mmCIF file of C-alpha atoms and ligand atoms in Angstrom:
data_model
loop_
_atom_site.group_PDB
_atom_site.id
_atom_site.type_symbol
_atom_site.label_atom_id
_atom_site.label_comp_id
_atom_site.label_asym_id
_atom_site.label_seq_id
_atom_site.Cartn_x
_atom_site.Cartn_y
_atom_site.Cartn_z
ATOM 1 C CA MET A 28 75.848 -30.627 -10.123
ATOM 2 C CA ASN A 29 77.964 -33.285 -8.413
ATOM 3 C CA GLN A 30 75.793 -36.268 -7.543
ATOM 4 C CA LEU A 31 75.038 -39.964 -7.870
ATOM 5 C CA ILE A 32 72.510 -40.695 -10.625
ATOM 6 C CA CYS A 33 70.625 -43.900 -11.399
ATOM 7 C CA THR A 34 71.302 -45.329 -14.858
ATOM 8 C CA LYS A 35 67.683 -46.481 -15.100
ATOM 9 C CA CYS A 36 65.168 -44.285 -13.217
ATOM 10 C CA LYS A 37 67.447 -41.190 -13.068
ATOM 11 C CA ALA A 38 66.923 -40.746 -9.307
ATOM 12 C CA THR A 39 69.729 -38.675 -7.783
ATOM 13 C CA TYR A 40 71.536 -38.934 -4.459
ATOM 14 C CA SER A 41 74.264 -36.977 -2.690
ATOM 15 C CA LEU A 42 77.874 -38.096 -3.221
ATOM 16 C CA ASN A 43 78.113 -38.145 0.565
ATOM 17 C CA GLU A 44 75.511 -40.863 0.992
ATOM 18 C CA PRO A 45 76.988 -44.299 1.715
ATOM 19 C CA ARG A 46 75.142 -46.026 -1.104
ATOM 20 C CA TRP A 47 76.292 -48.216 -3.991
ATOM 21 C CA LYS A 48 72.984 -48.808 -5.830
ATOM 22 C CA CYS A 49 69.691 -47.044 -6.490
ATOM 23 C CA ASP A 50 66.539 -47.728 -4.456
ATOM 24 C CA CYS A 51 65.124 -49.158 -7.710
ATOM 25 C CA GLY A 52 67.924 -51.751 -7.709
ATOM 26 C CA SER A 53 69.903 -50.408 -10.694
ATOM 27 C CA VAL A 54 73.507 -49.297 -10.960
ATOM 28 C CA LEU A 55 74.505 -45.706 -10.240
ATOM 29 C CA ASP A 56 76.794 -43.359 -12.140
ATOM 30 C CA ILE A 57 78.457 -40.167 -10.938
ATOM 31 C CA GLU A 58 77.748 -36.753 -12.402
ATOM 32 C CA PHE A 59 80.807 -34.659 -11.757
ATOM 33 C CA GLU A 60 82.592 -31.894 -13.626
ATOM 34 C CA ALA A 61 86.179 -33.010 -14.088
ATOM 35 C CA VAL A 62 88.618 -30.088 -14.281
ATOM 36 C CA PHE A 63 92.013 -30.282 -16.016
ATOM 37 C CA ASP A 64 94.727 -27.647 -15.610
ATOM 38 C CA LEU A 65 97.390 -29.046 -17.923
ATOM 39 C CA ALA A 66 100.182 -26.772 -16.669
ATOM 40 C CA LYS A 67 99.524 -27.784 -13.061
ATOM 41 C CA ILE A 68 99.191 -31.461 -13.941
ATOM 42 C CA GLY A 69 102.524 -31.440 -15.789
ATOM 43 C CA LYS A 70 104.370 -30.241 -12.665
ATOM 44 C CA ARG A 71 102.978 -32.905 -10.331
ATOM 45 C CA LYS A 72 104.357 -36.319 -9.299
ATOM 46 C CA PRO A 73 103.878 -39.065 -11.894
ATOM 47 C CA THR A 74 100.913 -40.795 -10.225
ATOM 48 C CA MET A 75 97.239 -41.054 -11.178
ATOM 49 C CA TRP A 76 96.475 -38.435 -8.510
ATOM 50 C CA ARG A 77 98.117 -35.751 -10.680
ATOM 51 C CA TYR A 78 94.569 -35.368 -12.137
ATOM 52 C CA ARG A 79 93.384 -34.370 -8.663
ATOM 53 C CA GLU A 80 90.668 -31.927 -9.785
ATOM 54 C CA ALA A 81 89.141 -34.630 -11.993
ATOM 55 C CA ILE A 82 88.647 -37.101 -9.129
ATOM 56 C CA PRO A 83 85.586 -36.642 -6.864
ATOM 57 C CA ILE A 84 87.215 -36.959 -3.440
ATOM 58 C CA GLN A 85 86.579 -33.853 -1.364
ATOM 59 C CA ASP A 86 89.409 -33.739 1.141
ATOM 60 C CA ASP A 87 93.064 -34.540 0.270
ATOM 61 C CA ALA A 88 93.432 -35.986 3.778
ATOM 62 C CA ASN A 89 91.216 -38.897 2.737
ATOM 63 C CA ILE A 90 93.322 -39.976 -0.251
ATOM 64 C CA VAL A 91 94.572 -43.547 0.127
ATOM 65 C CA SER A 92 97.492 -43.993 -2.242
ATOM 66 C CA PHE A 93 100.675 -45.967 -2.849
ATOM 67 C CA ASP A 94 101.775 -43.350 -5.436
ATOM 68 C CA GLU A 95 100.200 -45.593 -8.054
ATOM 69 C CA GLY A 96 99.698 -44.912 -11.737
ATOM 70 C CA PHE A 97 101.371 -43.111 -14.617
ATOM 71 C CA THR A 98 102.473 -46.571 -15.753
ATOM 72 C CA PRO A 99 104.825 -46.760 -18.754
ATOM 73 C CA LEU A 100 103.311 -46.682 -22.245
ATOM 74 C CA THR A 101 105.729 -48.973 -24.047
ATOM 75 C CA LYS A 102 105.962 -49.675 -27.781
ATOM 76 C CA VAL A 103 105.727 -53.411 -28.491
ATOM 77 C CA ASN A 104 106.201 -54.907 -31.938
ATOM 78 C CA PHE A 105 103.785 -57.549 -33.231
ATOM 79 C CA ASN A 106 104.752 -58.938 -36.665
ATOM 80 C CA GLY A 107 106.104 -55.604 -37.866
ATOM 81 C CA LYS A 108 103.287 -53.434 -36.472
ATOM 82 C CA SER A 109 103.582 -51.589 -33.191
ATOM 83 C CA VAL A 110 101.111 -51.210 -30.338
ATOM 84 C CA LEU A 111 101.620 -48.945 -27.326
ATOM 85 C CA MET A 112 101.145 -51.122 -24.243
ATOM 86 C CA LYS A 113 100.183 -49.539 -20.934
ATOM 87 C CA GLN A 114 102.066 -51.530 -18.320
ATOM 88 C CA ASP A 115 99.355 -51.777 -15.676
ATOM 89 C CA GLN A 116 100.739 -55.108 -14.457
ATOM 90 C CA LEU A 117 103.315 -52.943 -12.629
ATOM 91 C CA PHE A 118 100.869 -51.599 -10.050
ATOM 92 C CA SER A 119 101.596 -52.300 -6.391
ATOM 93 C CA THR A 120 99.169 -55.247 -6.183
ATOM 94 C CA GLY A 121 100.016 -56.436 -9.710
ATOM 95 C CA SER A 122 96.945 -55.363 -11.670
ATOM 96 C CA PHE A 123 95.136 -52.283 -13.023
ATOM 97 C CA LYS A 124 92.520 -52.700 -10.286
ATOM 98 C CA ASP A 125 94.649 -50.448 -8.043
ATOM 99 C CA ARG A 126 93.347 -47.484 -10.045
ATOM 100 C CA GLY A 127 89.787 -48.181 -8.939
ATOM 101 C CA ALA A 128 90.677 -49.329 -5.431
ATOM 102 C CA SER A 129 92.624 -46.142 -4.666
ATOM 103 C CA VAL A 130 89.637 -43.887 -5.414
ATOM 104 C CA LEU A 131 86.984 -46.214 -3.978
ATOM 105 C CA ILE A 132 88.802 -46.775 -0.669
ATOM 106 C CA SER A 133 89.544 -43.029 -0.445
ATOM 107 C CA LYS A 134 85.774 -42.458 -0.727
ATOM 108 C CA VAL A 135 85.085 -45.180 1.855
ATOM 109 C CA LYS A 136 87.467 -43.368 4.226
ATOM 110 C CA GLU A 137 85.797 -40.032 3.419
ATOM 111 C CA LEU A 138 82.409 -41.549 4.316
ATOM 112 C CA GLY A 139 83.808 -42.733 7.673
ATOM 113 C CA ILE A 140 83.076 -46.400 6.858
ATOM 114 C CA LYS A 141 85.227 -48.909 8.751
ATOM 115 C CA GLU A 142 84.266 -52.227 7.151
ATOM 116 C CA VAL A 143 83.552 -53.339 3.558
ATOM 117 C CA VAL A 144 82.682 -56.442 1.535
ATOM 118 C CA GLU A 145 83.830 -57.154 -2.034
ATOM 119 C CA ASP A 146 83.694 -60.086 -4.469
ATOM 120 C CA SER A 147 86.198 -60.774 -7.195
ATOM 121 C CA SER A 148 88.021 -63.304 -9.335
ATOM 122 C CA GLY A 149 91.021 -62.261 -7.224
ATOM 123 C CA ASN A 150 92.614 -59.091 -8.553
ATOM 124 C CA ALA A 151 90.019 -56.551 -7.440
ATOM 125 C CA GLY A 152 89.868 -58.363 -4.090
ATOM 126 C CA SER A 153 93.652 -58.048 -3.729
ATOM 127 C CA ALA A 154 93.544 -54.357 -4.588
ATOM 128 C CA ILE A 155 90.682 -53.552 -2.199
ATOM 129 C CA SER A 156 92.496 -55.523 0.541
ATOM 130 C CA ALA A 157 95.774 -53.631 0.066
ATOM 131 C CA TYR A 158 94.142 -50.191 0.100
ATOM 132 C CA GLY A 159 91.906 -51.308 2.993
ATOM 133 C CA ALA A 160 95.063 -52.306 4.910
ATOM 134 C CA LYS A 161 96.591 -48.887 4.298
ATOM 135 C CA ALA A 162 93.403 -47.075 5.374
ATOM 136 C CA GLY A 163 92.703 -49.291 8.413
ATOM 137 C CA ILE A 164 89.406 -50.526 6.919
ATOM 138 C CA ASP A 165 88.335 -54.142 7.560
ATOM 139 C CA CYS A 166 87.799 -56.039 4.298
ATOM 140 C CA HIS A 167 85.793 -59.223 3.732
ATOM 141 C CA ILE A 168 86.624 -60.608 0.299
ATOM 142 C CA PHE A 169 84.527 -63.259 -1.483
ATOM 143 C CA VAL A 170 86.217 -65.290 -4.246
ATOM 144 C CA PRO A 171 85.343 -68.471 -6.181
ATOM 145 C CA GLU A 172 86.924 -71.532 -4.561
ATOM 146 C CA ASP A 173 89.217 -72.153 -7.575
ATOM 147 C CA THR A 174 90.818 -68.657 -7.450
ATOM 148 C CA ALA A 175 94.561 -68.564 -8.264
ATOM 149 C CA ALA A 176 96.771 -69.276 -5.223
ATOM 150 C CA GLY A 177 98.802 -66.086 -5.707
ATOM 151 C CA LYS A 178 95.688 -63.908 -5.458
ATOM 152 C CA VAL A 179 94.326 -65.860 -2.460
ATOM 153 C CA ALA A 180 97.660 -65.469 -0.630
ATOM 154 C CA GLN A 181 97.778 -61.743 -1.373
ATOM 155 C CA ILE A 182 94.256 -61.093 -0.050
ATOM 156 C CA GLN A 183 94.974 -62.889 3.238
ATOM 157 C CA LEU A 184 98.433 -61.418 3.754
ATOM 158 C CA TYR A 185 97.033 -57.908 3.348
ATOM 159 C CA GLY A 186 94.938 -58.854 6.386
ATOM 160 C CA ALA A 187 91.514 -59.238 4.766
ATOM 161 C CA GLU A 188 89.082 -62.002 5.688
ATOM 162 C CA LEU A 189 88.832 -64.451 2.783
ATOM 163 C CA ASN A 190 85.564 -66.222 1.960
ATOM 164 C CA ARG A 191 85.912 -68.951 -0.667
ATOM 165 C CA VAL A 192 82.554 -69.622 -2.313
ATOM 166 C CA PRO A 193 81.837 -73.010 -3.911
ATOM 167 C CA GLY A 194 80.624 -72.901 -7.525
ATOM 168 C CA SER A 195 80.954 -70.278 -10.228
ATOM 169 C CA ARG A 196 81.924 -66.589 -10.221
ATOM 170 C CA GLU A 197 78.171 -65.884 -10.354
ATOM 171 C CA ASP A 198 77.653 -67.877 -7.115
ATOM 172 C CA THR A 199 80.318 -65.668 -5.490
ATOM 173 C CA ALA A 200 78.486 -62.540 -6.698
ATOM 174 C CA LYS A 201 75.252 -63.849 -5.147
ATOM 175 C CA ALA A 202 76.952 -64.669 -1.833
ATOM 176 C CA VAL A 203 78.388 -61.165 -1.492
ATOM 177 C CA LEU A 204 75.040 -59.499 -2.200
ATOM 178 C CA GLN A 205 73.694 -61.116 0.953
ATOM 179 C CA ALA A 206 76.670 -59.845 2.959
ATOM 180 C CA ALA A 207 76.219 -56.389 1.369
ATOM 181 C CA GLU A 208 72.823 -56.031 3.043
ATOM 182 C CA LYS A 209 74.673 -55.353 6.315
ATOM 183 C CA VAL A 210 78.123 -54.055 5.297
ATOM 184 C CA TYR A 211 79.095 -51.400 2.688
ATOM 185 C CA TYR A 212 79.733 -52.980 -0.713
ATOM 186 C CA ALA A 213 83.097 -51.786 -2.086
ATOM 187 C CA SER A 214 82.248 -53.420 -5.398
ATOM 188 C CA HIS A 215 84.353 -52.841 -8.484
ATOM 189 C CA SER A 216 81.377 -53.619 -10.710
ATOM 190 C CA TRP A 217 78.533 -51.838 -8.859
ATOM 191 C CA ASN A 218 80.249 -48.998 -7.005
ATOM 192 C CA PRO A 219 80.611 -45.957 -9.303
ATOM 193 C CA PHE A 220 83.635 -44.598 -7.398
ATOM 194 C CA PHE A 221 85.749 -47.490 -8.711
ATOM 195 C CA PHE A 222 85.279 -46.167 -12.270
ATOM 196 C CA GLN A 223 86.433 -42.719 -11.136
ATOM 197 C CA GLY A 224 89.787 -44.419 -10.593
ATOM 198 C CA THR A 225 89.954 -46.567 -13.712
ATOM 199 C CA LYS A 226 89.182 -43.493 -15.823
ATOM 200 C CA THR A 227 92.716 -42.231 -15.085
ATOM 201 C CA PHE A 228 93.876 -44.845 -17.623
ATOM 202 C CA ALA A 229 92.509 -42.546 -20.353
ATOM 203 C CA PHE A 230 94.028 -39.402 -18.807
ATOM 204 C CA GLU A 231 97.477 -41.006 -18.645
ATOM 205 C CA VAL A 232 97.327 -42.367 -22.194
ATOM 206 C CA CYS A 233 96.344 -38.970 -23.615
ATOM 207 C CA GLU A 234 98.975 -37.112 -21.591
ATOM 208 C CA GLN A 235 101.649 -39.622 -22.639
ATOM 209 C CA LEU A 236 100.654 -39.016 -26.274
ATOM 210 C CA GLY A 237 101.069 -35.234 -25.861
ATOM 211 C CA TRP A 238 97.411 -34.667 -24.886
ATOM 212 C CA LYS A 239 96.063 -36.468 -27.932
ATOM 213 C CA SER A 240 93.802 -39.485 -28.011
ATOM 214 C CA PRO A 241 94.887 -42.648 -29.804
ATOM 215 C CA ASP A 242 92.845 -43.909 -32.778
ATOM 216 C CA THR A 243 92.064 -47.245 -31.165
ATOM 217 C CA ILE A 244 92.188 -48.876 -27.730
ATOM 218 C CA ILE A 245 92.139 -52.626 -27.298
ATOM 219 C CA LEU A 246 90.846 -53.754 -23.904
ATOM 220 C CA PRO A 247 89.729 -56.923 -22.111
ATOM 221 C CA VAL A 248 86.208 -56.952 -20.710
ATOM 222 C CA GLY A 249 84.475 -58.932 -17.982
ATOM 223 C CA ASN A 250 82.660 -56.482 -15.697
ATOM 224 C CA GLY A 251 83.996 -53.612 -17.794
ATOM 225 C CA THR A 252 85.733 -51.644 -15.057
ATOM 226 C CA LEU A 253 88.660 -50.681 -17.272
ATOM 227 C CA LEU A 254 86.589 -50.314 -20.430
ATOM 228 C CA LEU A 255 83.897 -48.132 -18.873
ATOM 229 C CA GLY A 256 86.458 -46.213 -16.846
ATOM 230 C CA ALA A 257 88.454 -45.494 -20.005
ATOM 231 C CA TYR A 258 85.280 -44.435 -21.804
ATOM 232 C CA ILE A 259 84.385 -42.028 -18.972
ATOM 233 C CA GLY A 260 87.949 -40.660 -18.994
ATOM 234 C CA PHE A 261 88.077 -40.047 -22.755
ATOM 235 C CA SER A 262 84.566 -38.520 -22.634
ATOM 236 C CA GLU A 263 85.629 -36.086 -19.908
ATOM 237 C CA LEU A 264 88.709 -35.035 -21.903
ATOM 238 C CA LEU A 265 86.530 -34.526 -24.981
ATOM 239 C CA GLN A 266 84.025 -32.493 -22.949
ATOM 240 C CA ALA A 267 86.910 -30.333 -21.653
ATOM 241 C CA GLU A 268 88.031 -29.858 -25.307
ATOM 242 C CA ILE A 269 91.455 -31.305 -24.574
ATOM 243 C CA ILE A 270 91.120 -34.106 -27.127
ATOM 244 C CA ALA A 271 89.207 -34.106 -30.398
ATOM 245 C CA LYS A 272 87.756 -37.621 -30.401
ATOM 246 C CA ILE A 273 87.041 -40.747 -28.378
ATOM 247 C CA PRO A 274 89.122 -43.669 -29.654
ATOM 248 C CA LYS A 275 87.478 -46.682 -31.189
ATOM 249 C CA ILE A 276 87.177 -49.360 -28.474
ATOM 250 C CA ILE A 277 87.945 -52.942 -29.454
ATOM 251 C CA ALA A 278 86.796 -55.217 -26.609
ATOM 252 C CA VAL A 279 87.867 -58.816 -26.061
ATOM 253 C CA GLN A 280 85.942 -61.618 -24.397
ATOM 254 C CA SER A 281 86.772 -65.278 -23.985
ATOM 255 C CA GLU A 282 84.974 -67.479 -26.504
ATOM 256 C CA ASN A 283 83.905 -69.614 -23.508
ATOM 257 C CA CYS A 284 82.168 -66.698 -21.773
ATOM 258 C CA ALA A 285 81.059 -64.000 -24.209
ATOM 259 C CA PRO A 286 77.663 -62.530 -23.243
ATOM 260 C CA LEU A 287 78.614 -58.992 -24.324
ATOM 261 C CA TYR A 288 80.021 -60.129 -27.651
ATOM 262 C CA ARG A 289 76.714 -61.888 -28.325
ATOM 263 C CA ALA A 290 74.584 -58.898 -27.283
ATOM 264 C CA PHE A 291 76.670 -56.664 -29.586
ATOM 265 C CA ARG A 292 76.799 -58.991 -32.582
ATOM 266 C CA GLU A 293 73.115 -59.950 -32.424
ATOM 267 C CA ASN A 294 72.026 -56.413 -31.526
ATOM 268 C CA LEU A 295 70.108 -57.650 -28.463
ATOM 269 C CA ALA A 296 68.337 -55.220 -26.124
ATOM 270 C CA GLU A 297 69.363 -57.262 -23.063
ATOM 271 C CA ILE A 298 72.516 -59.216 -22.213
ATOM 272 C CA PRO A 299 71.688 -62.885 -22.944
ATOM 273 C CA MET A 300 72.039 -65.728 -20.458
ATOM 274 C CA ILE A 301 74.868 -67.883 -21.720
ATOM 275 C CA ASN A 302 76.165 -71.350 -21.151
ATOM 276 C CA LYS A 303 79.544 -70.445 -19.649
ATOM 277 C CA LYS A 304 82.483 -72.826 -19.990
ATOM 278 C CA GLU A 305 85.832 -72.828 -18.210
ATOM 279 C CA THR A 306 88.520 -70.555 -19.609
ATOM 280 C CA LEU A 307 92.171 -69.743 -18.994
ATOM 281 C CA ALA A 308 91.108 -66.085 -18.781
ATOM 282 C CA GLU A 309 89.558 -66.281 -15.299
ATOM 283 C CA GLY A 310 89.414 -62.475 -14.862
ATOM 284 C CA ILE A 311 87.055 -61.913 -17.800
ATOM 285 C CA ALA A 312 84.857 -64.972 -17.191
ATOM 286 C CA VAL A 313 81.825 -62.905 -16.151
ATOM 287 C CA ALA A 314 78.541 -64.357 -17.402
ATOM 288 C CA GLU A 315 76.229 -61.706 -15.922
ATOM 289 C CA PRO A 316 77.993 -58.317 -15.929
ATOM 290 C CA VAL A 317 75.857 -55.831 -13.989
ATOM 291 C CA ARG A 318 76.850 -52.965 -16.300
ATOM 292 C CA GLY A 319 76.477 -55.080 -19.457
ATOM 293 C CA ASN A 320 74.235 -52.681 -21.374
ATOM 294 C CA GLN A 321 76.472 -49.733 -20.526
ATOM 295 C CA ILE A 322 79.524 -51.609 -21.833
ATOM 296 C CA VAL A 323 77.870 -52.520 -25.136
ATOM 297 C CA ASP A 324 76.649 -48.911 -25.541
ATOM 298 C CA ALA A 325 80.143 -47.515 -24.900
ATOM 299 C CA VAL A 326 81.659 -49.772 -27.570
ATOM 300 C CA LYS A 327 78.877 -48.804 -30.012
ATOM 301 C CA GLN A 328 79.290 -45.076 -29.263
ATOM 302 C CA SER A 329 83.009 -45.367 -29.968
ATOM 303 C CA LYS A 330 82.283 -47.126 -33.294
ATOM 304 C CA GLY A 331 84.233 -50.069 -31.968
ATOM 305 C CA ASN A 332 83.828 -53.810 -31.989
ATOM 306 C CA PHE A 333 83.902 -56.979 -29.888
ATOM 307 C CA ILE A 334 86.255 -59.852 -30.664
ATOM 308 C CA VAL A 335 86.343 -63.290 -29.010
ATOM 309 C CA VAL A 336 89.441 -65.407 -28.482
ATOM 310 C CA SER A 337 89.779 -69.103 -27.724
ATOM 311 C CA ASP A 338 91.851 -70.670 -24.949
ATOM 312 C CA SER A 339 94.343 -72.007 -27.492
ATOM 313 C CA GLU A 340 94.764 -68.489 -28.930
ATOM 314 C CA ILE A 341 95.256 -67.120 -25.400
ATOM 315 C CA LYS A 342 97.873 -69.761 -24.647
ATOM 316 C CA LYS A 343 99.779 -69.024 -27.858
ATOM 317 C CA ALA A 344 99.612 -65.268 -27.220
ATOM 318 C CA LEU A 345 100.827 -65.716 -23.632
ATOM 319 C CA ILE A 346 103.874 -67.678 -24.730
ATOM 320 C CA GLU A 347 104.571 -65.119 -27.487
ATOM 321 C CA ILE A 348 104.441 -62.132 -25.122
ATOM 322 C CA CYS A 349 106.528 -63.864 -22.437
ATOM 323 C CA ARG A 350 109.175 -64.484 -25.125
ATOM 324 C CA LYS A 351 109.275 -60.717 -25.646
ATOM 325 C CA GLY A 352 110.050 -60.314 -21.917
ATOM 326 C CA TYR A 353 106.624 -59.370 -20.586
ATOM 327 C CA TYR A 354 105.376 -61.705 -17.834
ATOM 328 C CA ILE A 355 101.596 -61.347 -17.634
ATOM 329 C CA GLU A 356 98.740 -63.514 -16.417
ATOM 330 C CA PRO A 357 96.534 -65.521 -18.823
ATOM 331 C CA THR A 358 93.594 -63.098 -18.544
ATOM 332 C CA ALA A 359 95.880 -60.298 -19.683
ATOM 333 C CA ALA A 360 97.065 -62.489 -22.563
ATOM 334 C CA ALA A 361 93.503 -62.612 -23.943
ATOM 335 C CA THR A 362 94.165 -58.998 -24.945
ATOM 336 C CA ILE A 363 97.352 -60.038 -26.745
ATOM 337 C CA ALA A 364 95.406 -62.711 -28.643
ATOM 338 C CA GLU A 365 92.945 -59.985 -29.620
ATOM 339 C CA ILE A 366 95.751 -57.692 -30.807
ATOM 340 C CA ARG A 367 97.018 -60.491 -33.059
ATOM 341 C CA LYS A 368 93.520 -60.829 -34.570
ATOM 342 C CA TYR A 369 92.957 -57.103 -34.973
ATOM 343 C CA LEU A 370 96.292 -55.950 -36.387
ATOM 344 C CA PRO A 371 96.091 -57.454 -39.912
ATOM 345 C CA GLN A 372 93.189 -55.071 -40.767
ATOM 346 C CA THR A 373 94.974 -51.887 -39.619
ATOM 347 C CA LYS A 374 96.800 -49.128 -41.493
ATOM 348 C CA ALA A 375 100.418 -48.408 -40.519
ATOM 349 C CA THR A 376 99.400 -44.932 -39.322
ATOM 350 C CA GLU A 377 96.744 -46.116 -36.828
ATOM 351 C CA VAL A 378 97.777 -45.235 -33.255
ATOM 352 C CA ILE A 379 96.776 -48.249 -31.169
ATOM 353 C CA VAL A 380 96.955 -48.434 -27.383
ATOM 354 C CA SER A 381 96.411 -51.555 -25.322
ATOM 355 C CA VAL A 382 97.267 -52.806 -21.856
ATOM 356 C CA PHE A 383 98.927 -55.493 -19.755
ATOM 357 C CA THR A 384 96.226 -55.803 -17.080
ATOM 358 C CA GLY A 385 97.775 -58.262 -14.616
ATOM 359 C CA HIS A 386 101.143 -59.696 -13.590
ATOM 360 C CA GLY A 387 102.132 -63.287 -14.361
ATOM 361 C CA LEU A 388 103.466 -63.871 -10.852
ATOM 362 C CA LYS A 389 99.850 -64.032 -9.647
ATOM 363 C CA THR A 390 99.092 -67.238 -11.538
ATOM 364 C CA THR A 391 102.185 -69.411 -11.183
ATOM 365 C CA GLU A 392 100.248 -72.701 -11.296
ATOM 366 C CA LYS A 393 98.773 -71.817 -14.710
ATOM 367 C CA MET A 394 102.140 -70.564 -15.986
ATOM 368 C CA LEU A 395 103.841 -73.848 -15.020
ATOM 369 C CA LYS A 396 101.218 -75.740 -17.023
ATOM 370 C CA LEU A 397 102.312 -73.851 -20.157
ATOM 371 C CA LEU A 398 105.709 -75.500 -19.883
ATOM 372 C CA LYS A 399 104.266 -78.997 -20.066
HETATM 373 C C1 PLP B 13 94.051 -59.326 -15.205
HETATM 374 C C2 PLP B 13 92.673 -58.868 -15.529
HETATM 375 N N1 PLP B 13 92.443 -58.366 -16.739
HETATM 376 C C3 PLP B 13 91.201 -57.941 -17.084
HETATM 377 C C4 PLP B 13 90.145 -58.013 -16.221
HETATM 378 C C5 PLP B 13 88.793 -57.552 -16.664
HETATM 379 O O1 PLP B 13 88.341 -56.452 -15.960
HETATM 380 P P1 PLP B 13 86.815 -56.114 -15.866
HETATM 381 O O2 PLP B 13 86.129 -57.322 -15.248
HETATM 382 O O3 PLP B 13 86.720 -54.958 -15.008
HETATM 383 O O4 PLP B 13 86.312 -55.885 -17.247
HETATM 384 C C6 PLP B 13 90.344 -58.514 -14.933
HETATM 385 C C7 PLP B 13 89.229 -58.595 -13.967
HETATM 386 O O5 PLP B 13 89.323 -59.188 -12.918
HETATM 387 C C8 PLP B 13 91.638 -58.963 -14.579
HETATM 388 O O6 PLP B 13 91.872 -59.478 -13.375
HETATM 389 ZN ZN1 ZN B 14 66.899 -46.104 -10.044
#
C-alpha cells in the first residue's frame, strides 16, 4: 500500500494529500514499494532519476530535474587508508540537498501547489529555491540572520523571497512553523518526500560498487536528511534482495551541538535539550532535530556509532582536504575530521564510503579566515 504513515500514532493518509505532518503533530513517513529493474537502470542516463520506479512520483511530466545525481565515487587516501568519497558538492546548487529538493518539488508540482515555505541553514533553502524556480513555484525561505553570504545570494538570485530571522537556527524553525500554517511547508526535515530523494545516495553507492553495499558509511548529521535517506535507500535494496546487508552508519556531530550523540551515548529515550554553542559546521548545528529518535534508531539498527568533532579538528581537516584538491565547506569538513578519527580502528579490507556534502565556494568568508 502506498501511503503516508505517522511515525507515532500510525495514522495513514493518501500520498495525494497536501500534508507534511500528522494530525497528532508527529512526523510522517512514506510506505511505498520501491522497484528496481537493474537491466533497465543500467541503460538509463546517469542521474538519480534512473531509479524511477523507486521514487514515488506518479507522472513523469511532474519531474523537476537538472539531470542531477550519479555523482562520482572517488577514492581518496587518508594516511595510507582509502575512503570512497561521494562528490555531492558537485550538484547544481552545490550541495547534496538537490537530491531531496528534486523529489520534493516534483511532488509539490504534482499536488498543484504554487507556493511553499522552507527554513534552512542555507543549503536546503538554496536547493528548494532553484527547483522552485525551474517549476514556477514561489518560494519563501527562512534562514538565520548569520547565514553564509554565498547561500543568501543564491536563494535570492534564484528568485525566492528571503526572510532572515534574528537569533538561532531554532528561532528560524519556529518562525517558519507560523508561516507553514497558511502555506505548504516544503521542509527538508519534516516533509517525507525529501527523504525519497536523499535515499538515491544509497542506490548510487551500491550501483557504483557493482550492486554491493559498503561495510561502513560515514555521514554528517544535523536534521538527518542524508543519514535517514541513506538508511531508507539501503533498507529498500535489502528488502528487494539486491544487497545482503545495511552498512554500519558512523554519524558525526559538532562537539558544540551534539544532541543525538548524547542521546545515543547515554541511551536516552528522548533527545536531550542541550546548551548549543557556535560552530564552524553551521549545517549540522541543529539542537532540536524533529526526526531525532528516528536518526538514533537508524544508527543503532545499523550497529553504527556517533562521533563528535571539535572546531579545531574541523579546521585542520578542512585545510588537509583542500590540500588534496577538494574545495568543500566547513560543515562538509566535519565529516573529514570524523574520517580521521575513525580510520585508525579499521581493517585494510573494510569498504568505507563517505561524502563531500557541500561546496567551498558557498562559504568564502569562512574560507578566507582559514588563511589568517
Ligand atoms: C553541507 C552540509 N552538510 C551536511 C548537512 C547536514 O544535513 P542534515 O541536516 O540533513 O543532517 C547540511 C545541512 O544543512 C549541510 O548543509
Ligand atoms: Zn500521528
